[in-house]
Short mmCIF file of C-alpha atoms in Angstrom, two decimals:
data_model
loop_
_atom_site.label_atom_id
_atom_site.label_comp_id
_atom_site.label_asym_id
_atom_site.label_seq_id
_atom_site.Cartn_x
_atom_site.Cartn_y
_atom_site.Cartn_z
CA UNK A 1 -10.31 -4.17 -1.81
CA UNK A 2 -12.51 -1.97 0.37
CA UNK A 3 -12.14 1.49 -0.19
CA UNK A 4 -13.63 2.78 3.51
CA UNK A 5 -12.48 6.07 2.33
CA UNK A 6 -15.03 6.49 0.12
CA UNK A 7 -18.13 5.63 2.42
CA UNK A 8 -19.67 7.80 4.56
CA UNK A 9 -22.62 6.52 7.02
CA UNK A 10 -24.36 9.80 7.90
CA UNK A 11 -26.45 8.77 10.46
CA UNK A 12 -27.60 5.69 11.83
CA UNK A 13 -30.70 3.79 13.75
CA UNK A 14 -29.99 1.68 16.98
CA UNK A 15 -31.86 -1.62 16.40
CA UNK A 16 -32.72 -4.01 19.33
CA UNK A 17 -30.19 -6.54 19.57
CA UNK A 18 -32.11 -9.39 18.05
CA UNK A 19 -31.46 -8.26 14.56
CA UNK A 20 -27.77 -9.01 15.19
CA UNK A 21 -26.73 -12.30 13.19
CA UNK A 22 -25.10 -15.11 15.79
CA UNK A 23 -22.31 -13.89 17.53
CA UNK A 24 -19.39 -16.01 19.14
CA UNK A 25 -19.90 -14.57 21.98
CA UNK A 26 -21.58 -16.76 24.78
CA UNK A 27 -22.44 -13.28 27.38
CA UNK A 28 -24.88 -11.15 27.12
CA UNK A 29 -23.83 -8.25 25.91
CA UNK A 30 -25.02 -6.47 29.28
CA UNK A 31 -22.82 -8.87 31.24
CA UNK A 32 -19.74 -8.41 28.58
CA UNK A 33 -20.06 -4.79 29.42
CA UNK A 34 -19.75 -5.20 33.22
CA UNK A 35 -16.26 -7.15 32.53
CA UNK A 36 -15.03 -4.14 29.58
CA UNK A 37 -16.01 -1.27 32.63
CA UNK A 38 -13.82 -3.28 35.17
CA UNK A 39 -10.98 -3.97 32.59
CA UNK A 40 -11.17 0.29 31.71
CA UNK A 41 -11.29 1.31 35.81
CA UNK A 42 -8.01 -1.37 35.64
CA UNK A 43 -6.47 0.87 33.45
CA UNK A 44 -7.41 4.13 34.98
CA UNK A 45 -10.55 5.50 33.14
CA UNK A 46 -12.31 7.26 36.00
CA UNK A 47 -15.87 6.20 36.83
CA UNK A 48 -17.15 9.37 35.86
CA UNK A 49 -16.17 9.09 32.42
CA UNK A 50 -17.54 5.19 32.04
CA UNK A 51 -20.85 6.45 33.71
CA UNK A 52 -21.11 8.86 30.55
CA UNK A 53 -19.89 7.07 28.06
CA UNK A 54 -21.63 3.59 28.28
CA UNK A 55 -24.63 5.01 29.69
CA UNK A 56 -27.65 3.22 27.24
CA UNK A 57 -24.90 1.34 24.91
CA UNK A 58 -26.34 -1.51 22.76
CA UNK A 59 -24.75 -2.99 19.76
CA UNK A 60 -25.34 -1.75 16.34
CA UNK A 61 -26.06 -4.17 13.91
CA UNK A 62 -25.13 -2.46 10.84
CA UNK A 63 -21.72 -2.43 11.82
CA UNK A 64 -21.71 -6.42 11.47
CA UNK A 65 -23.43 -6.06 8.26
CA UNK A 66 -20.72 -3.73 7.08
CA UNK A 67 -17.87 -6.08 8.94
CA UNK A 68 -19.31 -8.92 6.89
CA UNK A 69 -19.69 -7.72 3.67
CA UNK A 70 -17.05 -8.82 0.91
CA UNK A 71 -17.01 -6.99 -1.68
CA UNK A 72 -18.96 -8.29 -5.29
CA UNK A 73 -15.96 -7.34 -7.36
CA UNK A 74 -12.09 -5.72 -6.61
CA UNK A 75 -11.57 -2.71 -8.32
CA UNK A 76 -7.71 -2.44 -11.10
CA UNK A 77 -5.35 -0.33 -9.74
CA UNK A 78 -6.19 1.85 -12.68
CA UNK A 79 -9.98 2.02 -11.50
CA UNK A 80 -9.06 2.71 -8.00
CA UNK A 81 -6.43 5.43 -8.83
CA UNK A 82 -9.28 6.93 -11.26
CA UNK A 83 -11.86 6.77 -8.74
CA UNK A 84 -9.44 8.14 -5.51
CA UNK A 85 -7.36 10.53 -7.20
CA UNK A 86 -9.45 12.31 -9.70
CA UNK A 87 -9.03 15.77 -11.22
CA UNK A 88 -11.45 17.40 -8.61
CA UNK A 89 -9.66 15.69 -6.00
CA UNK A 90 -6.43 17.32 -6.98
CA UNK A 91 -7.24 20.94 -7.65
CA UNK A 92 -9.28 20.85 -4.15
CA UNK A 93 -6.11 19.15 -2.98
CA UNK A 94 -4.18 22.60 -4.26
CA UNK A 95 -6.19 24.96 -3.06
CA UNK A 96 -6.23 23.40 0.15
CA UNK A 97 -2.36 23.37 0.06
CA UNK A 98 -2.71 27.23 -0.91
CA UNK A 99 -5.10 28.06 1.77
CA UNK A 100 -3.30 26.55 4.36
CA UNK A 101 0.33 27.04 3.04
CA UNK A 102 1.48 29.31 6.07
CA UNK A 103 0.30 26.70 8.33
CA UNK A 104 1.59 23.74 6.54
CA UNK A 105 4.77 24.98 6.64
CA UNK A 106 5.41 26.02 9.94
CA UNK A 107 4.03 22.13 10.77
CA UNK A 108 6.06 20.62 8.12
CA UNK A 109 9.28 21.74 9.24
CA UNK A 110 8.59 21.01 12.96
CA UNK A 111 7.90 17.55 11.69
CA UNK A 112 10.03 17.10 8.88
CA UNK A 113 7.55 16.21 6.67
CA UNK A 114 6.65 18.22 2.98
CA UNK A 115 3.19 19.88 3.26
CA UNK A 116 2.13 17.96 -0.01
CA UNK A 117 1.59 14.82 1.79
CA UNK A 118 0.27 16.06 5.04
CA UNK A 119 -2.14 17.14 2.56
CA UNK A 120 -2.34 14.13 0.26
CA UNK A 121 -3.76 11.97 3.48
CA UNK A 122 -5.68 14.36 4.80
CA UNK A 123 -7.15 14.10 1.41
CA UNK A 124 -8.01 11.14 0.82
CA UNK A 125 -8.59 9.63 4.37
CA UNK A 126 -11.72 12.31 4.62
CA UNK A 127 -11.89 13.82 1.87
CA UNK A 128 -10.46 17.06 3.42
CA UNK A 129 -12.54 17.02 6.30
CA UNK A 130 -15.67 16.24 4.29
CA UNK A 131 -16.74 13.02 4.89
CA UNK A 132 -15.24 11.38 8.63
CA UNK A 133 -18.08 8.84 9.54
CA UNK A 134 -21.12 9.12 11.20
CA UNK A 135 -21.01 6.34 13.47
CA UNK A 136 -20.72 6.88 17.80
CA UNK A 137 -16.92 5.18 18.13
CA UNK A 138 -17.74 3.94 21.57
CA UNK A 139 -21.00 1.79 20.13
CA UNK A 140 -19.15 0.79 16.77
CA UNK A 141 -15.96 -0.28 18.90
CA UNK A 142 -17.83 -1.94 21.76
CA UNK A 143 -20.27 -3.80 18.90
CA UNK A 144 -16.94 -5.02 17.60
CA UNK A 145 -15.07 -6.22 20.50
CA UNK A 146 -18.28 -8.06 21.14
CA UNK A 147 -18.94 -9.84 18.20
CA UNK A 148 -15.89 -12.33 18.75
CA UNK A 149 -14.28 -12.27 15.49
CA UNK A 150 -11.56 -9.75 16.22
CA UNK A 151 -12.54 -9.51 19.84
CA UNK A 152 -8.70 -8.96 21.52
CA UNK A 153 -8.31 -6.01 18.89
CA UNK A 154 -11.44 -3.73 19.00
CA UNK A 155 -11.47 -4.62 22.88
CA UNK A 156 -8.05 -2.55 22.41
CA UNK A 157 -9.07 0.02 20.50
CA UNK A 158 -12.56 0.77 22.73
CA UNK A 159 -10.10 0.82 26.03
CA UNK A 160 -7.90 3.32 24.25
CA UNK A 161 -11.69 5.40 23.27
CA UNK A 162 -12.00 5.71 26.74
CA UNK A 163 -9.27 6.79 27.51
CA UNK A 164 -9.27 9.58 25.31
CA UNK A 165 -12.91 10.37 26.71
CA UNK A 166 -11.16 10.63 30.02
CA UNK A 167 -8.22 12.63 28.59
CA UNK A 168 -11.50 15.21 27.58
CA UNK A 169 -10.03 15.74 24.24
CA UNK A 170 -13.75 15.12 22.85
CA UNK A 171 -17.09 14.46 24.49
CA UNK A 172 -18.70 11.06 23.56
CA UNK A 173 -21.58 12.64 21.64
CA UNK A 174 -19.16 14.23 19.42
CA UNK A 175 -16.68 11.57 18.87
CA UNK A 176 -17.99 9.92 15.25
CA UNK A 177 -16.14 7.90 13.41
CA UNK A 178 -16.12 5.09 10.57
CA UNK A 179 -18.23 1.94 11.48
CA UNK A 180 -14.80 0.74 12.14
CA UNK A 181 -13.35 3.40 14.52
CA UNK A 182 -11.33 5.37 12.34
CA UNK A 183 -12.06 9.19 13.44
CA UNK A 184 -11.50 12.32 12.51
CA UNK A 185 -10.27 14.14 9.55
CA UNK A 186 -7.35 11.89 9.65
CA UNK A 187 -9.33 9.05 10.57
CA UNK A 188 -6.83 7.48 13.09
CA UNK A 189 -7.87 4.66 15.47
CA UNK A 190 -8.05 5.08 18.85
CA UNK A 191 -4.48 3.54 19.53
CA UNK A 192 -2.88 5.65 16.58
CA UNK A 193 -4.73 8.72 18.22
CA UNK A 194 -2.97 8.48 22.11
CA UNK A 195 0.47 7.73 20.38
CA UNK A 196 0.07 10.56 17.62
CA UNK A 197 -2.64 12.95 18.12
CA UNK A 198 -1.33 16.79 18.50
CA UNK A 199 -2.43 19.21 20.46
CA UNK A 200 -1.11 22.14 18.81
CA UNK A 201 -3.00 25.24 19.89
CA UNK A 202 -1.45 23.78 23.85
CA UNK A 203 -4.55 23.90 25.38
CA UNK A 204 -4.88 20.18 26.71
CA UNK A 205 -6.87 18.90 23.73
CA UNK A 206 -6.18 17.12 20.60
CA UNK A 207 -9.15 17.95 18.32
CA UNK A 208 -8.84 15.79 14.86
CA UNK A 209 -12.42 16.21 14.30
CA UNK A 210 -12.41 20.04 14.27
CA UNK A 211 -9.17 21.82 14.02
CA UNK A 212 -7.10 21.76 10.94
CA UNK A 213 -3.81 22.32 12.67
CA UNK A 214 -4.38 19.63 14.96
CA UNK A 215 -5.11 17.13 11.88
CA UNK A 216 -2.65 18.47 10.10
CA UNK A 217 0.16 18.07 12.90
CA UNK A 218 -1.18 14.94 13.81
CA UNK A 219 -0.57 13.24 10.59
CA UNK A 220 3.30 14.62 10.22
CA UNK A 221 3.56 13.69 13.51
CA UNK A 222 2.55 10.25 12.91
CA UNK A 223 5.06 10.19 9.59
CA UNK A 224 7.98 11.50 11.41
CA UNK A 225 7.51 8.86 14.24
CA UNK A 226 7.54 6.20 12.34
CA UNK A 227 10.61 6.98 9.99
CA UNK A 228 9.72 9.59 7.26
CA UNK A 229 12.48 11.50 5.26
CA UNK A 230 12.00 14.76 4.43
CA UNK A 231 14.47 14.83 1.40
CA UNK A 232 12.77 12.14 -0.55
CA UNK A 233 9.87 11.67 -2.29
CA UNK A 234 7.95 8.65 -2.15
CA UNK A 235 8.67 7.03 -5.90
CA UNK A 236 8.00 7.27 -9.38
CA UNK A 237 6.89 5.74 -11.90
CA UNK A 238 8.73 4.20 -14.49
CA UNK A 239 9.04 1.82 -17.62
CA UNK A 240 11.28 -1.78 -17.63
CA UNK A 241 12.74 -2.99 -20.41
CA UNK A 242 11.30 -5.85 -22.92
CA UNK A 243 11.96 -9.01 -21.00
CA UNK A 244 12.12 -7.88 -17.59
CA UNK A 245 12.26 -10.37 -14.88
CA UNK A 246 9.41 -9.11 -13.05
CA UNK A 247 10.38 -11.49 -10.34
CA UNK A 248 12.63 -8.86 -8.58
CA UNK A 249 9.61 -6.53 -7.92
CA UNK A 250 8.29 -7.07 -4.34
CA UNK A 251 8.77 -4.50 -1.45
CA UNK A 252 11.16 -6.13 0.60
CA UNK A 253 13.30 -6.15 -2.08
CA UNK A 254 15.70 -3.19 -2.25
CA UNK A 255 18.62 -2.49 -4.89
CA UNK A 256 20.45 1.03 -5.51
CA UNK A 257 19.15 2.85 -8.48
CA UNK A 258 22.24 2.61 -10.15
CA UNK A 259 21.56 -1.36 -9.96
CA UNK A 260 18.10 -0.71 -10.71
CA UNK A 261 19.41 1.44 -13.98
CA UNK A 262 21.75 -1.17 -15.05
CA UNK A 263 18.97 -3.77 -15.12
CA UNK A 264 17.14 -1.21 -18.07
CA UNK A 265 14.75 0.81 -15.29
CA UNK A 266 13.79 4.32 -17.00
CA UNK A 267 11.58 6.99 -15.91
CA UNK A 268 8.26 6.57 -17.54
CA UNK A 269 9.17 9.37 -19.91
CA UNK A 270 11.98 6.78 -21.13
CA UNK A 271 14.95 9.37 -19.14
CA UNK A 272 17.64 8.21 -17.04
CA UNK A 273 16.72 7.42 -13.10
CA UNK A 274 18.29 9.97 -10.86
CA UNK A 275 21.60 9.27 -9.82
CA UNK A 276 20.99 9.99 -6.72
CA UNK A 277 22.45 7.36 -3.77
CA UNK A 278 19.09 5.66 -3.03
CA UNK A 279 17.76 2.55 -2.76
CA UNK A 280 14.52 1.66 -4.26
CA UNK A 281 12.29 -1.27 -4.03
CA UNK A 282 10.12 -2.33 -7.22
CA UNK A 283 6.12 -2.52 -7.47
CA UNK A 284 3.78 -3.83 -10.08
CA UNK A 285 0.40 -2.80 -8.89
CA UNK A 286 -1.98 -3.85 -11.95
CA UNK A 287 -0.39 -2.90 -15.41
CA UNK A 288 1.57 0.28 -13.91
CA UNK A 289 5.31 0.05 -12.46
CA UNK A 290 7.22 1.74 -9.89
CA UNK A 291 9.97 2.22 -7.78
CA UNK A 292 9.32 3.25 -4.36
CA UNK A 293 11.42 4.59 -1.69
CA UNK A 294 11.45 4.41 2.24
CA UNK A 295 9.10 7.00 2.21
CA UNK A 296 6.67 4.59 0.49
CA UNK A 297 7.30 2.36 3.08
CA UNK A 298 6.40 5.01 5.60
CA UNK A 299 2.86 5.51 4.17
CA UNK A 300 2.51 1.39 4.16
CA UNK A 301 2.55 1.84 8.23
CA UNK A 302 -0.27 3.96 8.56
CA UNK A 303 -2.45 1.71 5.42
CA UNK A 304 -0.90 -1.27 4.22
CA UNK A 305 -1.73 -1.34 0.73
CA UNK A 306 0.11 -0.58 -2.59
CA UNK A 307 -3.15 0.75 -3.96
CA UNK A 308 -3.36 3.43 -1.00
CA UNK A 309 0.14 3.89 -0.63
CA UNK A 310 0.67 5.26 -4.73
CA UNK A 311 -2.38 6.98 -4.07
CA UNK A 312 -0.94 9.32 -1.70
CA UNK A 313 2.03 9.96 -3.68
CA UNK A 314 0.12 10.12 -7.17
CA UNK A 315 -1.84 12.86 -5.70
CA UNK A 316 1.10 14.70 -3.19
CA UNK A 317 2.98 14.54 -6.79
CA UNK A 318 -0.39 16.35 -8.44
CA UNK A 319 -0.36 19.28 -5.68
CA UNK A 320 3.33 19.84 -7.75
CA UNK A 321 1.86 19.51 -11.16
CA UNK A 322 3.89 16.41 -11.44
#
């Protein structure tokens, strides 16, 4: 599994293009890049803002080395939560929540969404902030949409770039992001970023690279639009009994706890499952167990992976000593 959260490119070196490997691509790249200005003037980036922002563009090749690379060996559940949710990460994660507790509340119940996991992602997308990627989004996009691989998708997501160049939310110098796009301190893609981002101060910019409130609103924002509930949690984790057929675990498959209870479910302390009227869907991620609600399912849209998604509620759970 890659864990892009935990890499951080600081700076980078344009080579000349000849150090790329073969790419599918049969243009030039300078002749690509005439046909990408004419599709963005198409969809009403002014010429102003292309002038600026491809001015000099050339392809970076260490994004295709980083595109390319498999990884040697993919980390347990149990190494990955160890290695994303660790002890520092939680008591930063709590004084964050502290620090910012006036503000996360006020955005939490605008949004519907429990401070806890605004701060959770925020967490461990960047690392609070810390560490957003170094790499120029427009060249990292534009290297990708060349390459031919995933062409039709980065094309997308360097159109939507633009567009936010042309919005003036951020100038192109400033906008850094992961060798893959993701920016920010919530590290959204360009796309996620002109359908969530939140200008909260009201002054005609959405800044998730600088301003907390706007990263913070942004990401309950982005929950609440795509179905959060704000009176659940997100799961727990819990303990089946000997001879469990571990053929009912699987997300799209959703009983009522009661059911879930009568089939010998228990808290991981051994206690009875909340008899609350929810439904819950089962996971097995490595040797751990858990049932996970819509909420869970929530968090899935924005990463879709069990390891991430129990990351964000194993750590939103630590910022309640849970």
């Amino acid at each position: 599994m890659k864990l892009r959260h935990l890499v951080l490119i600081a700076s980078l070196i344009l080579l000349p293009f000849t150090a790329f490997p073969a790419a599918a691509n049969t243009q030039d790249f300078a002749t690509w890049l005439v046909g990408l200005r004419q599709d963005a003037l198409a969809q009403g980036v002014r010429p102003v803002t292309l002038d600026r922002a491809l001015a000099g563009l050339q392809p970076i090749p260490r994004v295709i080395e980083l595109d390319q690379r498999q990884p040697e060996k993919t980390l347990s559940f149990e190494d990955y939560l160890q290695r994303v949710v660790t002890p520092a990460r939680v008591a930063t994660a709590q004084q964050r929540l502290a620090d910012n507790r006036p503000l996360l509340e006020e955005i939490g119940k605008r949004y519907g969404v429990q401070p806890r996991f605004i701060v959770a992602l925020w967490g461990i997308e960047s690392d609070f902030g810390r560490l957003t990627g170094g790499f120029p989004v427009v060249g990292a996009l534009a290297t990708l949409a060349y390459d031919g691989r995933r062409s039709a998708f980065f094309r997308g997501e360097l159109i939507a770039a633009l567009k936010i160049l042309d919005h003036g939310d951020i100038a192109p110098e400033a906008m850094l992001g992961s060798w893959a796009g993701a920016m920010g301190q919530s590290q959204f893609m360009p796309s996620s970023f002109l359908s969530y981002a939140v200008d909260w101060r009201g002054d005609g910019k959405r800044d998730i690279w600088n301003r907390r409130e706007d990263v913070f609103a942004s990401i309950a924002n982005y929950l609440s639009r795509v179905g959060w509930h704000a009176d659940e949690t997100w799961g727990r984790a819990v303990k089946l009994a000997p001879g469990f057929d571990r053929s009912l675990a699987g997300i799209e498959t959703r009983k009522p706890l009661s059911e879930w209870r009568r089939l010998g479910v228990r808290r991981a302390d051994g206690g009875e499952l909340p008899q609350r009227d929810l439904s819950a869907s089962l996971i097995l991620p490595g040797d751990s167990a858990y049932l996970v609600y819509d909420n869970f399912k929530t968090i899935l849209k924005w990463n879709n992976s069990l390891y991430f998604g129990s990351a964000v509620g194993y750590l939103a759970d630590g910022l309640e000593g849970r």
